[in-house]
Each structure stands twice: as C-alpha cells, then as structure tokens.
Short mmCIF file of C-alpha atoms in Angstrom, two decimals:
data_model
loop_
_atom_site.label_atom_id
_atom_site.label_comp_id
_atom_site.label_asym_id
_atom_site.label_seq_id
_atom_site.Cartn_x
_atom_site.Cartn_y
_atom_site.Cartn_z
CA UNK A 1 -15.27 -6.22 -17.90
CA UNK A 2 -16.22 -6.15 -14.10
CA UNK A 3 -19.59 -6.63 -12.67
CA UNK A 4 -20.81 -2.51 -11.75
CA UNK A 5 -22.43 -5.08 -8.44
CA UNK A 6 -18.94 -5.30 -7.76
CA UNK A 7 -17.83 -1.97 -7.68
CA UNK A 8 -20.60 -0.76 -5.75
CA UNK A 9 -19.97 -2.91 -2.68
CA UNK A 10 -16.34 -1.58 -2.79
CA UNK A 11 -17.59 1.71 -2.42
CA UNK A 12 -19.99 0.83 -0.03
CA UNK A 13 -17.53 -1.04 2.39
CA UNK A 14 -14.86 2.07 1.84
CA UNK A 15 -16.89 4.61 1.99
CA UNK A 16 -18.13 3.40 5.48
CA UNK A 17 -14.74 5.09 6.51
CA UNK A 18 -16.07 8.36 5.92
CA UNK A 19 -19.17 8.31 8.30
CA UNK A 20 -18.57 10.71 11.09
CA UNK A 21 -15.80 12.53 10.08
CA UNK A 22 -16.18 16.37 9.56
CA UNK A 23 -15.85 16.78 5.81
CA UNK A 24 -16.48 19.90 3.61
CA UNK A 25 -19.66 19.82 0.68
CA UNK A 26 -17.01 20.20 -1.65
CA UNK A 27 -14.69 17.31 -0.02
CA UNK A 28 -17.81 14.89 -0.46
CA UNK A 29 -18.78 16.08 -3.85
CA UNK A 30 -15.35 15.84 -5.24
CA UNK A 31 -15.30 12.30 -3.88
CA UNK A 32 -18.80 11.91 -5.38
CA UNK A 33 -17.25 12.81 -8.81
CA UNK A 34 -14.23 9.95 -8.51
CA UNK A 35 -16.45 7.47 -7.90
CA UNK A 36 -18.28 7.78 -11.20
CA UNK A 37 -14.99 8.37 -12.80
CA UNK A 38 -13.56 5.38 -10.97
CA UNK A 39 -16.30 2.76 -12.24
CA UNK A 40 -15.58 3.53 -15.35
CA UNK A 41 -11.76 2.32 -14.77
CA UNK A 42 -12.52 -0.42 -12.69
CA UNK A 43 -15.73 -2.07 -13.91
CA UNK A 44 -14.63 -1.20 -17.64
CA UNK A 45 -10.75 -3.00 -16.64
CA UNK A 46 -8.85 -0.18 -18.14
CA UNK A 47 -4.95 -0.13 -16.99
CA UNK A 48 -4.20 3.07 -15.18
CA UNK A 49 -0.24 3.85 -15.96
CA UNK A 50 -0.08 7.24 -13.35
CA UNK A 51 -2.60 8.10 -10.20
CA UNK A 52 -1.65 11.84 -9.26
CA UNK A 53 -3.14 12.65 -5.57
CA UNK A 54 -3.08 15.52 -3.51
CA UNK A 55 -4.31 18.53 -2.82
CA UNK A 56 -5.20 21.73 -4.71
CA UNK A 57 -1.46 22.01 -6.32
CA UNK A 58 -1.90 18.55 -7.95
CA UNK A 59 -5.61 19.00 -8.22
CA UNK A 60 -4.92 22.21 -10.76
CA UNK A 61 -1.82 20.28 -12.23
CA UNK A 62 -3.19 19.26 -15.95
CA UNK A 63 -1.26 16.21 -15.64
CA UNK A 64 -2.27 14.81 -19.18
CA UNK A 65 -0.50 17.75 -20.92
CA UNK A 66 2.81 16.79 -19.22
CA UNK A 67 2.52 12.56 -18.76
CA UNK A 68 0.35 11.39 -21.80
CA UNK A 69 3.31 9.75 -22.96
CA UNK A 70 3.68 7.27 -20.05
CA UNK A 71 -0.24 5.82 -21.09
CA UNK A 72 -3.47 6.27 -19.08
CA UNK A 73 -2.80 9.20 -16.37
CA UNK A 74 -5.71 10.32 -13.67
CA UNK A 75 -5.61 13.08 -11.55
CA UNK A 76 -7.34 11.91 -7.90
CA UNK A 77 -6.62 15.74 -6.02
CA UNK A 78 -8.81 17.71 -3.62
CA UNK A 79 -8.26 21.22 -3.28
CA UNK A 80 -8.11 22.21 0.90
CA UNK A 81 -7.22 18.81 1.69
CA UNK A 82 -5.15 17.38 4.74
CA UNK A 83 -3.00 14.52 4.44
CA UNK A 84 -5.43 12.43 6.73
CA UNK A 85 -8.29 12.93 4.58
CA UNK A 86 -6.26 11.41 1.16
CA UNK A 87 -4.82 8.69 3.60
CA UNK A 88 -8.81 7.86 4.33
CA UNK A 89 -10.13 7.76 0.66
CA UNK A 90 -6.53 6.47 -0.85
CA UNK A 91 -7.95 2.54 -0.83
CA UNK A 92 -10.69 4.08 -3.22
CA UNK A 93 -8.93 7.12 -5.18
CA UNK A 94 -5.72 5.11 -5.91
CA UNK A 95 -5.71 1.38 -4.54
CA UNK A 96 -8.63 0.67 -6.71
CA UNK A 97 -7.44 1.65 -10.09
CA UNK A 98 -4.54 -0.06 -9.67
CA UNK A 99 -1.91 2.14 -11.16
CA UNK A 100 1.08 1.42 -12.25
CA UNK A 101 3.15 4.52 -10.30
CA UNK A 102 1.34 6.51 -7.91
CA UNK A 103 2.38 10.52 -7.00
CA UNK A 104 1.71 11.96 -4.13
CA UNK A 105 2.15 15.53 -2.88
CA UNK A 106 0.30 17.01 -0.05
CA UNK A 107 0.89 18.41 3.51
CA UNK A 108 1.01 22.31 3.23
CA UNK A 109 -3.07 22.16 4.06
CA UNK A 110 -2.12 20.67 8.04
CA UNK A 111 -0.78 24.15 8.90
CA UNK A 112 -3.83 25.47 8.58
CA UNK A 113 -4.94 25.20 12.15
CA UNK A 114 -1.02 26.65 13.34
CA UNK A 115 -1.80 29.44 10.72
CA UNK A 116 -4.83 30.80 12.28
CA UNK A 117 -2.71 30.99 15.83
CA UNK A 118 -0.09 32.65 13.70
CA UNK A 119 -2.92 35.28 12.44
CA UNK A 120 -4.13 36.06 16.14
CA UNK A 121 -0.74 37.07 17.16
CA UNK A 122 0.66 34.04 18.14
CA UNK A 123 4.14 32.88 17.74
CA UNK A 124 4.33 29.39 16.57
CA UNK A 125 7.84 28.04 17.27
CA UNK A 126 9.69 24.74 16.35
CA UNK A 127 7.66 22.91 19.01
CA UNK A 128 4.58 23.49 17.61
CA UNK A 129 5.67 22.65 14.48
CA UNK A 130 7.22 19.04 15.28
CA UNK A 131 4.32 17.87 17.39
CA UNK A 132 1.88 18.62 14.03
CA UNK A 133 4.40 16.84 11.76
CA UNK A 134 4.61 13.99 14.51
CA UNK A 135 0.48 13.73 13.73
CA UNK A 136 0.73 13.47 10.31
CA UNK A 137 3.47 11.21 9.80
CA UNK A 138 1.45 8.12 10.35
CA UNK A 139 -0.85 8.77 7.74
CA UNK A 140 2.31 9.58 4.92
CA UNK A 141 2.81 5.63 6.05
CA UNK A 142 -0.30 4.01 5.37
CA UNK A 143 -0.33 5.52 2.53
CA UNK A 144 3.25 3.67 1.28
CA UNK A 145 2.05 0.85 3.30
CA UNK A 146 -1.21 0.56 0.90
CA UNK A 147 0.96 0.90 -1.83
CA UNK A 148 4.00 -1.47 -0.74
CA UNK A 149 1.20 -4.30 -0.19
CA UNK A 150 -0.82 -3.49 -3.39
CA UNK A 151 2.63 -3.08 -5.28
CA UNK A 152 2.33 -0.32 -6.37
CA UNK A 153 4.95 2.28 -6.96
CA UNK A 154 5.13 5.00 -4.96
CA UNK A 155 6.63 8.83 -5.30
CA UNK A 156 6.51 11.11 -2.66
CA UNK A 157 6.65 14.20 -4.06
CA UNK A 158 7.77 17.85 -1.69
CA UNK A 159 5.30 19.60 -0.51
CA UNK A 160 6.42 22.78 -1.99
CA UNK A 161 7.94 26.17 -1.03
CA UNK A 162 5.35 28.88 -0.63
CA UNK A 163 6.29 32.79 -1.90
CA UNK A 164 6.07 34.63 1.59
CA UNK A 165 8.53 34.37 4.89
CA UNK A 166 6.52 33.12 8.05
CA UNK A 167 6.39 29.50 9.94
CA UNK A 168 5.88 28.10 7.38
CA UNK A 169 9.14 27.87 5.51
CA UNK A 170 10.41 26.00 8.55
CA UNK A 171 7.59 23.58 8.50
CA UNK A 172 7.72 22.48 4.92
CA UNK A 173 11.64 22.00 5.54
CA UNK A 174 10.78 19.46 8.52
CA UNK A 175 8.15 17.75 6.69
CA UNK A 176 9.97 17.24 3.57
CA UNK A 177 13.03 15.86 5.73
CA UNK A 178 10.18 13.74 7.35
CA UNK A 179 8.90 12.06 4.17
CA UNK A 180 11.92 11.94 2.91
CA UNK A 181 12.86 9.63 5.93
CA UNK A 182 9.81 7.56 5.63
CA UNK A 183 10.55 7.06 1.76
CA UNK A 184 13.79 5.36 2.74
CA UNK A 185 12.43 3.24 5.26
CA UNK A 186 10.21 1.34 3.34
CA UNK A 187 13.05 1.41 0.14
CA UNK A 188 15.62 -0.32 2.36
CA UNK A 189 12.70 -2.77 3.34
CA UNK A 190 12.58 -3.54 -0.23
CA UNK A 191 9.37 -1.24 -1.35
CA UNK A 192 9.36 0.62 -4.39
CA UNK A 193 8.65 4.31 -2.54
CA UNK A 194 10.89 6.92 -3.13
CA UNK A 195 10.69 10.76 -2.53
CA UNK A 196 11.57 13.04 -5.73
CA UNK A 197 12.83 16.68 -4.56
CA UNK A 198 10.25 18.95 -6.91
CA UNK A 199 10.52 21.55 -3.90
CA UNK A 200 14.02 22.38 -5.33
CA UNK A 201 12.84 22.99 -8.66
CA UNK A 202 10.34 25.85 -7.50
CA UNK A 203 12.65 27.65 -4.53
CA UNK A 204 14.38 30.56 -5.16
CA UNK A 205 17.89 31.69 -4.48
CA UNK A 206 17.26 31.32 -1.13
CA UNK A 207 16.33 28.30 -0.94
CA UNK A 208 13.45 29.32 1.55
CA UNK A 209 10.76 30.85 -0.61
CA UNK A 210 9.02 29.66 -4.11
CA UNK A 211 10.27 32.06 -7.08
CA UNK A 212 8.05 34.01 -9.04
CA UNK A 213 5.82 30.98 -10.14
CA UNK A 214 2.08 32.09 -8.90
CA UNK A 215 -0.33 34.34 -10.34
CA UNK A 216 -0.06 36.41 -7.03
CA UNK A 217 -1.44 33.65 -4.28
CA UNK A 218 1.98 32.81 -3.39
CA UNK A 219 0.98 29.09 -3.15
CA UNK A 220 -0.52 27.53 -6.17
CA UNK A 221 2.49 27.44 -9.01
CA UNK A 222 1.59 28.72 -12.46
CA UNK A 223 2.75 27.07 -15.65
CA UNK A 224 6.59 27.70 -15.90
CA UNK A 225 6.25 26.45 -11.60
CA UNK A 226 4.24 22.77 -13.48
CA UNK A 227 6.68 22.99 -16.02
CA UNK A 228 9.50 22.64 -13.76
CA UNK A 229 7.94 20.06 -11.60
CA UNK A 230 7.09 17.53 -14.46
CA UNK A 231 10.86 18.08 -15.55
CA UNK A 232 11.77 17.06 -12.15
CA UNK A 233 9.20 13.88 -11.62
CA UNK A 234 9.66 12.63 -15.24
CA UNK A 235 13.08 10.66 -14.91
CA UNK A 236 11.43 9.27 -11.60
CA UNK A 237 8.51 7.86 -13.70
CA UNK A 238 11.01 6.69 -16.42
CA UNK A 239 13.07 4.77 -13.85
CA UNK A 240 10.19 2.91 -12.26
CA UNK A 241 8.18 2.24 -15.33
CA UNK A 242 11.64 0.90 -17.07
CA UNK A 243 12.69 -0.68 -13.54
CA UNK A 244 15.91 1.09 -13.41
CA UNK A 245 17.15 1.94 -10.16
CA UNK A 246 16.74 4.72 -8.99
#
C-alpha cells in the first residue's frame, strides 16, 4: 500500500498542466471523478491489466463486459474530447495506473471546429483537412512516447467511420493512415505500439460510411458496432499480453 501523501502530490504536480487551458465543467468533473477512482489503484497497489482512453465512443464502451477475462480493466474516456486534451491528462489517466496494455481511440472530436465552417456553407477541402491532422499528430506521439518510456503497451485503435457522407469520411481516412504511420515508427524503433484496424469492422460496403450500428446519431456504435470492435482488439490484447508478435 502507497502513502494517499503520495498520490496527492502527483496530482498536484500534473494537474498544474491543466491551469489555463479552456476546459468544459464536465471535462474537469470527469477528471475530478478519475482521480478518486485512480487513488484507489495507485495508493491501494492494485495491477491494472487494460487502460481504455478516449473519447465518448470508448467512454460508453462497457469494457468489463467484453475484457474481464484479461484481469483488472478501467475505462479512462471523456465524452467531447480532443486528442490534445487526453495527451494532457494521459500521465495521470493512464501513466499512473500502470497498465499492462493501454487502448486508445480518439480524433473524430478535432473536426469539430472544420465542422462548424462546413455548417455555414463552407467547403472544407483536403487542405484544410491535412493542416488539422498536421496539429494533432504531435500529441498521438507523446502519447506512444509516454507509453514507450513507461513500457507500456500501446494500441492505437481507428477512429471510426461515421454513418453520413460529408468531410469527414476523408478526414478519418487521413488520420487513420496518419496513426497508422506513427504506430510503425515507434514499432521499428523497438516500442511495443501498434495500430489495430477496428474502423474496418464497423464500415459498410463502401468502405466510407459506418453500417447500421447507431441508435440514429450516426456516430456513437450500438452493441452489435462494440461487439464487433472487441472481436477485432481481442487477438491484439492476446498477442501482447502472451508476447507473441504481432
């Protein structure tokens, strides 16, 4: 058992990171919430198998009903997060509990700024999209940089297909490519971070737009979308927690 002394001064020192930055009440209060949920991991020492984080597609993904078998699994997502805002409170949310595998999916949140341009009429060409993915790519590497140096095991899941045809098929193509790319970086430098294709598992024949999956949003998948996405991430899991290659 850890000292709770101890725990609050990490929180202090990492939450330092979030002074000044424009955060919604329900960003901080979910963030509240894993901190109280986190002291109980670390101060109590309790081995942490599977860290989920992400945004609202992970954060409504009832991970225990598909992972329980792999041990102790915790689900660390926000809903309406940006990848910049997970890459900020990952030392706390993930780094701290010291999981065996972390999964990550999130990205679909950084068009929202490109989707309100798209909603007054603009058109929002391949231009735009590349110089937004050029933003967030730095943060997709800290966050497999955190992990490579805590050694932890990393999977980058897709960001996935949403149900309706605008801009934003094309962007989740280039960002998937994108993380894709970054995953094999750091593998070939030796890092266990790899990128597991669960968009595939939720696109329809056309391979540009999610199949029936939602309750209507489009976005969020219901449970036959989950229950294709564990079946994809689960020989992933089995690989790295049995050190197979992948």
């Amino acid at each position: 058992m850890r000292d709770i002394e101890e725990f609050k001064k990490l929180i202090d020192r990492k939450n330092l990171n979030f002074y000044g930055i424009n955060v919604s009440s329900g960003w901080a209060e979910k963030r509240a919430e894993f901190d109280r949920k986190n002291s109980i991991y670390y101060v109590n020492a309790i081995p942490v198998d599977i860290c989920f984080a992400g945004d609202s597609i992970t954060e409504s993904f009832e991970v225990n009903a598909y992972f329980s078998e792999f041990g102790t699994v915790v689900n660390r997502g926000i809903g309406g997060e940006t990848i910049e805002y997970l890459a900020i409170r990952f030392p706390l949310d993930v780094i701290a509990l010291k999981p065996k595998i972390c999964i990550v999916s999130e990205g679909i949140n950084n068009t929202y700024e490109l989707y309100k341009k798209y909603n007054e009429g603009r058109e929002i060409g391949q231009e735009d999209i590349g110089s937004e993915i050029e933003k967030m790519i730095p943060y997709y590497k800290t966050i497999a940089q955190q992990c490579a140096f805590a050694g932890i095991k990393l999977i980058f899941s897709s960001v996935l297909p949403i149900g309706v045809y605008d801009f934003r098929n094309s962007f989740i193509l280039r960002l998937n490519a994108a993380i894709k790319e970054i995953c094999s970086e750091f593998w070939a430098k030796g890092a266990k971070i790899c990128y597991a294709d669960t968009y595939s598992s939720v696109v329809s024949a056309d391979k540009i737009v999610m199949d029936d999956l939602t309750f209507g949003d489009k976005l969020h998948p219901h449970v036959l979308g989950y229950n294709r996405i564990a079946k994809t991430l689960k020989p992933y899991i089995e690989k790295f927690l049995g050190e197979d290659p992948l």
